[in-house]
Amino acid sequence: MKLIALVALSVALCLSAPAVIAAENDNRFAAADAAFMERGDVARANQALALYRVAYAENPADPEACWRLSMACYFVGFELADNNDQKKKLFAEGRDAGMACLKISSSSAPGHFWTAVNMALYGQVVGPFKMLFTLPAIVSHLNDSTSIDPAYAYGGAYRVLGAISQNLPYILGGRNEDARRYYEKAIMASPDEPMNYLFLARLLADRLKDREAALAVAEKGLTLCDSISPDRYESLKALAYLKDFLTLSPPGRGQGEGKF
């Protein structure tokens, strides 16, 4: 069942928290959103979580407060939590906040997205069988998110669906070609997100053994994603990985050399 745990890890690694909250920002969440935009700073990430908790406690019927709390729980749980007990509590809190959002607004793309993410990561912490048991619900929430807003989190739901298809055992429905289609849809939905190109390039190189296509995807990603705002914490890391990919796998090397 190690492969099931890998699915959950891949889910987390292919996430990019949305800068779109800046466009949706209003006075209710101004301070919390500003803190979350600086989540690369540990203190600011924890401050954002605390402020979102206050906003949710003050108005648990506000779907915007619900999904923001769910999003912050994911980030702090995955990036900052020290142990599995902390992770379990944060992912459960994030899952529940996401589900609370959907009870109020079933057409919330962020609600479906962050519910799925926290469900997957909670399952990983609790055990791979829990992840397997909840996988149909996770996939359903991701599909709902793509139907409502395919560009949310820079094509995040397509990216997570691709990670699931790529890492799920074949007997359970995992298919590399399905993963490729999902990553390509993520690129179409958000062509300025380097993580979309990174995951497609790595799939092409590592699983489909098409090195030239992988390099072309990585080069295209670097060209189209050359101006990313500082608040896009995960996107900037993905951009650096894309550069590493090309550095370690330059054109002209034989197959198997310079593997990323």
mmCIF file with all atom_site columns, C-alpha atoms in Angstrom, residues 66-218:
data_model
loop_
_atom_site.group_PDB
_atom_site.id
_atom_site.type_symbol
_atom_site.label_atom_id
_atom_site.label_alt_id
_atom_site.label_comp_id
_atom_site.label_asym_id
_atom_site.label_entity_id
_atom_site.label_seq_id
_atom_site.pdbx_PDB_ins_code
_atom_site.Cartn_x
_atom_site.Cartn_y
_atom_site.Cartn_z
_atom_site.occupancy
_atom_site.B_iso_or_equiv
_atom_site.pdbx_formal_charge
_atom_site.auth_seq_id
_atom_site.auth_comp_id
_atom_site.auth_asym_id
_atom_site.auth_atom_id
_atom_site.pdbx_PDB_model_num
ATOM 1   C CA . CYS A 1 66  ? -15.052 28.021 5.161   1.00 0.00 ? 66  CYS A CA 1
ATOM 2   C CA . TRP A 1 67  ? -12.876 27.353 2.129   1.00 0.00 ? 67  TRP A CA 1
ATOM 3   C CA . ARG A 1 68  ? -10.210 29.820 3.204   1.00 0.00 ? 68  ARG A CA 1
ATOM 4   C CA . LEU A 1 69  ? -9.858  27.967 6.502   1.00 0.00 ? 69  LEU A CA 1
ATOM 5   C CA . SER A 1 70  ? -9.718  24.678 4.612   1.00 0.00 ? 70  SER A CA 1
ATOM 6   C CA . MET A 1 71  ? -6.950  26.048 2.385   1.00 0.00 ? 71  MET A CA 1
ATOM 7   C CA . ALA A 1 72  ? -4.892  27.337 5.327   1.00 0.00 ? 72  ALA A CA 1
ATOM 8   C CA . CYS A 1 73  ? -5.260  24.019 7.174   1.00 0.00 ? 73  CYS A CA 1
ATOM 9   C CA . TYR A 1 74  ? -3.798  22.231 4.165   1.00 0.00 ? 74  TYR A CA 1
ATOM 10  C CA . PHE A 1 75  ? -0.810  24.544 3.959   1.00 0.00 ? 75  PHE A CA 1
ATOM 11  C CA . VAL A 1 76  ? 0.089   24.583 7.641   1.00 0.00 ? 76  VAL A CA 1
ATOM 12  C CA . GLY A 1 77  ? -0.582  20.865 7.970   1.00 0.00 ? 77  GLY A CA 1
ATOM 13  C CA . PHE A 1 78  ? 1.598   19.876 5.048   1.00 0.00 ? 78  PHE A CA 1
ATOM 14  C CA . GLU A 1 79  ? 4.327   22.483 5.232   1.00 0.00 ? 79  GLU A CA 1
ATOM 15  C CA . LEU A 1 80  ? 4.668   23.289 8.924   1.00 0.00 ? 80  LEU A CA 1
ATOM 16  C CA . ALA A 1 81  ? 3.150   20.635 11.202  1.00 0.00 ? 81  ALA A CA 1
ATOM 17  C CA . ASP A 1 82  ? 5.772   18.823 13.284  1.00 0.00 ? 82  ASP A CA 1
ATOM 18  C CA . ASN A 1 83  ? 4.143   15.421 13.689  1.00 0.00 ? 83  ASN A CA 1
ATOM 19  C CA . ASN A 1 84  ? 1.331   13.199 12.466  1.00 0.00 ? 84  ASN A CA 1
ATOM 20  C CA . ASP A 1 85  ? -0.990  14.126 15.324  1.00 0.00 ? 85  ASP A CA 1
ATOM 21  C CA . GLN A 1 86  ? -0.818  17.786 14.323  1.00 0.00 ? 86  GLN A CA 1
ATOM 22  C CA . LYS A 1 87  ? -1.229  16.902 10.659  1.00 0.00 ? 87  LYS A CA 1
ATOM 23  C CA . LYS A 1 88  ? -4.235  14.697 11.382  1.00 0.00 ? 88  LYS A CA 1
ATOM 24  C CA . LYS A 1 89  ? -5.986  17.453 13.343  1.00 0.00 ? 89  LYS A CA 1
ATOM 25  C CA . LEU A 1 90  ? -5.283  20.116 10.717  1.00 0.00 ? 90  LEU A CA 1
ATOM 26  C CA . PHE A 1 91  ? -6.331  17.988 7.756   1.00 0.00 ? 91  PHE A CA 1
ATOM 27  C CA . ALA A 1 92  ? -9.510  16.923 9.568   1.00 0.00 ? 92  ALA A CA 1
ATOM 28  C CA . GLU A 1 93  ? -10.258 20.559 10.366  1.00 0.00 ? 93  GLU A CA 1
ATOM 29  C CA . GLY A 1 94  ? -9.623  21.495 6.746   1.00 0.00 ? 94  GLY A CA 1
ATOM 30  C CA . ARG A 1 95  ? -11.792 18.665 5.451   1.00 0.00 ? 95  ARG A CA 1
ATOM 31  C CA . ASP A 1 96  ? -14.649 19.627 7.750   1.00 0.00 ? 96  ASP A CA 1
ATOM 32  C CA . ALA A 1 97  ? -14.383 23.323 6.852   1.00 0.00 ? 97  ALA A CA 1
ATOM 33  C CA . GLY A 1 98  ? -14.470 22.425 3.168   1.00 0.00 ? 98  GLY A CA 1
ATOM 34  C CA . MET A 1 99  ? -17.523 20.248 3.624   1.00 0.00 ? 99  MET A CA 1
ATOM 35  C CA . ALA A 1 100 ? -19.190 23.036 5.601   1.00 0.00 ? 100 ALA A CA 1
ATOM 36  C CA . CYS A 1 101 ? -18.594 25.306 2.611   1.00 0.00 ? 101 CYS A CA 1
ATOM 37  C CA . LEU A 1 102 ? -20.292 22.825 0.287   1.00 0.00 ? 102 LEU A CA 1
ATOM 38  C CA . LYS A 1 103 ? -23.320 22.494 2.535   1.00 0.00 ? 103 LYS A CA 1
ATOM 39  C CA . ILE A 1 104 ? -23.859 26.227 2.063   1.00 0.00 ? 104 ILE A CA 1
ATOM 40  C CA . SER A 1 105 ? -22.681 26.551 -1.533  1.00 0.00 ? 105 SER A CA 1
ATOM 41  C CA . SER A 1 106 ? -22.460 23.291 -3.478  1.00 0.00 ? 106 SER A CA 1
ATOM 42  C CA . SER A 1 107 ? -21.200 25.197 -6.527  1.00 0.00 ? 107 SER A CA 1
ATOM 43  C CA . SER A 1 108 ? -18.019 26.414 -4.825  1.00 0.00 ? 108 SER A CA 1
ATOM 44  C CA . ALA A 1 109 ? -14.948 25.315 -6.806  1.00 0.00 ? 109 ALA A CA 1
ATOM 45  C CA . PRO A 1 110 ? -12.628 26.171 -3.881  1.00 0.00 ? 110 PRO A CA 1
ATOM 46  C CA . GLY A 1 111 ? -14.899 24.245 -1.526  1.00 0.00 ? 111 GLY A CA 1
ATOM 47  C CA . HIS A 1 112 ? -14.696 21.082 -3.623  1.00 0.00 ? 112 HIS A CA 1
ATOM 48  C CA . PHE A 1 113 ? -10.973 21.499 -4.257  1.00 0.00 ? 113 PHE A CA 1
ATOM 49  C CA . TRP A 1 114 ? -9.797  21.988 -0.675  1.00 0.00 ? 114 TRP A CA 1
ATOM 50  C CA . THR A 1 115 ? -12.186 19.346 0.643   1.00 0.00 ? 115 THR A CA 1
ATOM 51  C CA . ALA A 1 116 ? -10.598 16.826 -1.731  1.00 0.00 ? 116 ALA A CA 1
ATOM 52  C CA . VAL A 1 117 ? -7.059  17.870 -0.835  1.00 0.00 ? 117 VAL A CA 1
ATOM 53  C CA . ASN A 1 118 ? -7.585  17.629 2.914   1.00 0.00 ? 118 ASN A CA 1
ATOM 54  C CA . MET A 1 119 ? -9.430  14.321 2.558   1.00 0.00 ? 119 MET A CA 1
ATOM 55  C CA . ALA A 1 120 ? -6.488  12.862 0.646   1.00 0.00 ? 120 ALA A CA 1
ATOM 56  C CA . LEU A 1 121 ? -3.887  14.071 3.113   1.00 0.00 ? 121 LEU A CA 1
ATOM 57  C CA . TYR A 1 122 ? -5.966  13.004 6.118   1.00 0.00 ? 122 TYR A CA 1
ATOM 58  C CA . GLY A 1 123 ? -6.190  9.560  4.575   1.00 0.00 ? 123 GLY A CA 1
ATOM 59  C CA . GLN A 1 124 ? -2.427  9.405  4.158   1.00 0.00 ? 124 GLN A CA 1
ATOM 60  C CA . VAL A 1 125 ? -1.833  10.259 7.827   1.00 0.00 ? 125 VAL A CA 1
ATOM 61  C CA . VAL A 1 126 ? -4.479  7.870  9.148   1.00 0.00 ? 126 VAL A CA 1
ATOM 62  C CA . GLY A 1 127 ? -3.405  5.056  6.845   1.00 0.00 ? 127 GLY A CA 1
ATOM 63  C CA . PRO A 1 128 ? -3.389  4.019  3.176   1.00 0.00 ? 128 PRO A CA 1
ATOM 64  C CA . PHE A 1 129 ? -6.608  2.030  3.472   1.00 0.00 ? 129 PHE A CA 1
ATOM 65  C CA . LYS A 1 130 ? -8.429  5.193  4.562   1.00 0.00 ? 130 LYS A CA 1
ATOM 66  C CA . MET A 1 131 ? -7.035  6.981  1.512   1.00 0.00 ? 131 MET A CA 1
ATOM 67  C CA . LEU A 1 132 ? -8.224  4.138  -0.711  1.00 0.00 ? 132 LEU A CA 1
ATOM 68  C CA . PHE A 1 133 ? -11.667 4.110  0.907   1.00 0.00 ? 133 PHE A CA 1
ATOM 69  C CA . THR A 1 134 ? -12.189 7.841  0.339   1.00 0.00 ? 134 THR A CA 1
ATOM 70  C CA . LEU A 1 135 ? -10.624 7.985  -3.134  1.00 0.00 ? 135 LEU A CA 1
ATOM 71  C CA . PRO A 1 136 ? -13.953 7.946  -5.039  1.00 0.00 ? 136 PRO A CA 1
ATOM 72  C CA . ALA A 1 137 ? -15.182 10.942 -3.016  1.00 0.00 ? 137 ALA A CA 1
ATOM 73  C CA . ILE A 1 138 ? -11.870 12.742 -3.544  1.00 0.00 ? 138 ILE A CA 1
ATOM 74  C CA . VAL A 1 139 ? -12.052 12.247 -7.305  1.00 0.00 ? 139 VAL A CA 1
ATOM 75  C CA . SER A 1 140 ? -15.700 13.330 -7.339  1.00 0.00 ? 140 SER A CA 1
ATOM 76  C CA . HIS A 1 141 ? -14.886 16.591 -5.567  1.00 0.00 ? 141 HIS A CA 1
ATOM 77  C CA . LEU A 1 142 ? -12.013 17.257 -7.967  1.00 0.00 ? 142 LEU A CA 1
ATOM 78  C CA . ASN A 1 143 ? -14.228 16.630 -10.983 1.00 0.00 ? 143 ASN A CA 1
ATOM 79  C CA . ASP A 1 144 ? -16.826 18.989 -9.564  1.00 0.00 ? 144 ASP A CA 1
ATOM 80  C CA . SER A 1 145 ? -14.148 21.645 -9.104  1.00 0.00 ? 145 SER A CA 1
ATOM 81  C CA . THR A 1 146 ? -13.018 21.347 -12.728 1.00 0.00 ? 146 THR A CA 1
ATOM 82  C CA . SER A 1 147 ? -16.620 21.579 -13.935 1.00 0.00 ? 147 SER A CA 1
ATOM 83  C CA . ILE A 1 148 ? -17.241 24.768 -11.964 1.00 0.00 ? 148 ILE A CA 1
ATOM 84  C CA . ASP A 1 149 ? -13.925 26.563 -12.471 1.00 0.00 ? 149 ASP A CA 1
ATOM 85  C CA . PRO A 1 150 ? -11.202 24.625 -14.322 1.00 0.00 ? 150 PRO A CA 1
ATOM 86  C CA . ALA A 1 151 ? -8.646  27.402 -13.735 1.00 0.00 ? 151 ALA A CA 1
ATOM 87  C CA . TYR A 1 152 ? -9.021  27.485 -9.962  1.00 0.00 ? 152 TYR A CA 1
ATOM 88  C CA . ALA A 1 153 ? -5.662  27.126 -8.175  1.00 0.00 ? 153 ALA A CA 1
ATOM 89  C CA . TYR A 1 154 ? -4.020  27.417 -11.595 1.00 0.00 ? 154 TYR A CA 1
ATOM 90  C CA . GLY A 1 155 ? -5.597  24.229 -12.915 1.00 0.00 ? 155 GLY A CA 1
ATOM 91  C CA . GLY A 1 156 ? -5.100  22.585 -9.532  1.00 0.00 ? 156 GLY A CA 1
ATOM 92  C CA . ALA A 1 157 ? -7.905  20.032 -9.720  1.00 0.00 ? 157 ALA A CA 1
ATOM 93  C CA . TYR A 1 158 ? -6.717  18.742 -13.098 1.00 0.00 ? 158 TYR A CA 1
ATOM 94  C CA . ARG A 1 159 ? -3.179  18.587 -11.727 1.00 0.00 ? 159 ARG A CA 1
ATOM 95  C CA . VAL A 1 160 ? -4.271  16.538 -8.709  1.00 0.00 ? 160 VAL A CA 1
ATOM 96  C CA . LEU A 1 161 ? -6.343  14.218 -10.893 1.00 0.00 ? 161 LEU A CA 1
ATOM 97  C CA . GLY A 1 162 ? -3.237  13.728 -13.007 1.00 0.00 ? 162 GLY A CA 1
ATOM 98  C CA . ALA A 1 163 ? -1.132  12.911 -9.948  1.00 0.00 ? 163 ALA A CA 1
ATOM 99  C CA . ILE A 1 164 ? -3.709  10.356 -8.836  1.00 0.00 ? 164 ILE A CA 1
ATOM 100 C CA . SER A 1 165 ? -3.841  8.715  -12.274 1.00 0.00 ? 165 SER A CA 1
ATOM 101 C CA . GLN A 1 166 ? -0.048  8.682  -12.492 1.00 0.00 ? 166 GLN A CA 1
ATOM 102 C CA . ASN A 1 167 ? 0.596   7.110  -9.091  1.00 0.00 ? 167 ASN A CA 1
ATOM 103 C CA . LEU A 1 168 ? -2.421  4.897  -8.520  1.00 0.00 ? 168 LEU A CA 1
ATOM 104 C CA . PRO A 1 169 ? -1.704  1.205  -9.189  1.00 0.00 ? 169 PRO A CA 1
ATOM 105 C CA . TYR A 1 170 ? -2.902  0.007  -12.592 1.00 0.00 ? 170 TYR A CA 1
ATOM 106 C CA . ILE A 1 171 ? -5.265  -2.500 -11.009 1.00 0.00 ? 171 ILE A CA 1
ATOM 107 C CA . LEU A 1 172 ? -7.024  0.406  -9.257  1.00 0.00 ? 172 LEU A CA 1
ATOM 108 C CA . GLY A 1 173 ? -7.345  2.486  -12.411 1.00 0.00 ? 173 GLY A CA 1
ATOM 109 C CA . GLY A 1 174 ? -4.035  4.322  -12.631 1.00 0.00 ? 174 GLY A CA 1
ATOM 110 C CA . ARG A 1 175 ? -3.074  5.191  -16.205 1.00 0.00 ? 175 ARG A CA 1
ATOM 111 C CA . ASN A 1 176 ? -0.154  7.282  -17.453 1.00 0.00 ? 176 ASN A CA 1
ATOM 112 C CA . GLU A 1 177 ? -2.061  8.395  -20.530 1.00 0.00 ? 177 GLU A CA 1
ATOM 113 C CA . ASP A 1 178 ? -4.941  9.621  -18.361 1.00 0.00 ? 178 ASP A CA 1
ATOM 114 C CA . ALA A 1 179 ? -2.420  11.516 -16.257 1.00 0.00 ? 179 ALA A CA 1
ATOM 115 C CA . ARG A 1 180 ? -1.014  13.107 -19.405 1.00 0.00 ? 180 ARG A CA 1
ATOM 116 C CA . ARG A 1 181 ? -4.453  14.270 -20.493 1.00 0.00 ? 181 ARG A CA 1
ATOM 117 C CA . TYR A 1 182 ? -5.138  15.792 -17.087 1.00 0.00 ? 182 TYR A CA 1
ATOM 118 C CA . TYR A 1 183 ? -1.822  17.671 -17.055 1.00 0.00 ? 183 TYR A CA 1
ATOM 119 C CA . GLU A 1 184 ? -2.502  18.941 -20.565 1.00 0.00 ? 184 GLU A CA 1
ATOM 120 C CA . LYS A 1 185 ? -5.916  20.156 -19.431 1.00 0.00 ? 185 LYS A CA 1
ATOM 121 C CA . ALA A 1 186 ? -4.237  21.928 -16.501 1.00 0.00 ? 186 ALA A CA 1
ATOM 122 C CA . ILE A 1 187 ? -1.951  23.722 -18.959 1.00 0.00 ? 187 ILE A CA 1
ATOM 123 C CA . MET A 1 188 ? -4.920  24.737 -21.085 1.00 0.00 ? 188 MET A CA 1
ATOM 124 C CA . ALA A 1 189 ? -6.763  26.015 -18.014 1.00 0.00 ? 189 ALA A CA 1
ATOM 125 C CA . SER A 1 190 ? -3.766  27.912 -16.641 1.00 0.00 ? 190 SER A CA 1
ATOM 126 C CA . PRO A 1 191 ? -0.917  28.298 -19.134 1.00 0.00 ? 191 PRO A CA 1
ATOM 127 C CA . ASP A 1 192 ? 1.064   30.555 -16.783 1.00 0.00 ? 192 ASP A CA 1
ATOM 128 C CA . GLU A 1 193 ? 1.493   27.947 -14.016 1.00 0.00 ? 193 GLU A CA 1
ATOM 129 C CA . PRO A 1 194 ? 4.943   26.290 -14.119 1.00 0.00 ? 194 PRO A CA 1
ATOM 130 C CA . MET A 1 195 ? 3.783   23.366 -11.982 1.00 0.00 ? 195 MET A CA 1
ATOM 131 C CA . ASN A 1 196 ? 1.555   22.197 -14.837 1.00 0.00 ? 196 ASN A CA 1
ATOM 132 C CA . TYR A 1 197 ? 4.534   21.969 -17.185 1.00 0.00 ? 197 TYR A CA 1
ATOM 133 C CA . LEU A 1 198 ? 6.743   20.430 -14.501 1.00 0.00 ? 198 LEU A CA 1
ATOM 134 C CA . PHE A 1 199 ? 4.407   17.529 -13.819 1.00 0.00 ? 199 PHE A CA 1
ATOM 135 C CA . LEU A 1 200 ? 3.794   16.864 -17.509 1.00 0.00 ? 200 LEU A CA 1
ATOM 136 C CA . ALA A 1 201 ? 7.518   16.999 -18.263 1.00 0.00 ? 201 ALA A CA 1
ATOM 137 C CA . ARG A 1 202 ? 8.355   14.578 -15.464 1.00 0.00 ? 202 ARG A CA 1
ATOM 138 C CA . LEU A 1 203 ? 5.609   12.187 -16.570 1.00 0.00 ? 203 LEU A CA 1
ATOM 139 C CA . LEU A 1 204 ? 6.882   12.258 -20.148 1.00 0.00 ? 204 LEU A CA 1
ATOM 140 C CA . ALA A 1 205 ? 10.475  11.674 -19.072 1.00 0.00 ? 205 ALA A CA 1
ATOM 141 C CA . ASP A 1 206 ? 10.034  9.156  -16.257 1.00 0.00 ? 206 ASP A CA 1
ATOM 142 C CA . ARG A 1 207 ? 6.957   7.161  -17.214 1.00 0.00 ? 207 ARG A CA 1
ATOM 143 C CA . LEU A 1 208 ? 6.419   7.598  -20.955 1.00 0.00 ? 208 LEU A CA 1
ATOM 144 C CA . LYS A 1 209 ? 10.150  7.694  -21.794 1.00 0.00 ? 209 LYS A CA 1
ATOM 145 C CA . ASP A 1 210 ? 9.708   10.552 -24.256 1.00 0.00 ? 210 ASP A CA 1
ATOM 146 C CA . ARG A 1 211 ? 12.664  12.722 -23.307 1.00 0.00 ? 211 ARG A CA 1
ATOM 147 C CA . GLU A 1 212 ? 12.469  15.105 -26.240 1.00 0.00 ? 212 GLU A CA 1
ATOM 148 C CA . ALA A 1 213 ? 8.807   15.849 -25.607 1.00 0.00 ? 213 ALA A CA 1
ATOM 149 C CA . ALA A 1 214 ? 9.596   16.361 -21.916 1.00 0.00 ? 214 ALA A CA 1
ATOM 150 C CA . LEU A 1 215 ? 12.306  18.899 -22.720 1.00 0.00 ? 215 LEU A CA 1
ATOM 151 C CA . ALA A 1 216 ? 9.999   20.736 -25.115 1.00 0.00 ? 216 ALA A CA 1
ATOM 152 C CA . VAL A 1 217 ? 7.319   20.993 -22.424 1.00 0.00 ? 217 VAL A CA 1
ATOM 153 C CA . ALA A 1 218 ? 9.821   22.247 -19.848 1.00 0.00 ? 218 ALA A CA 1
#
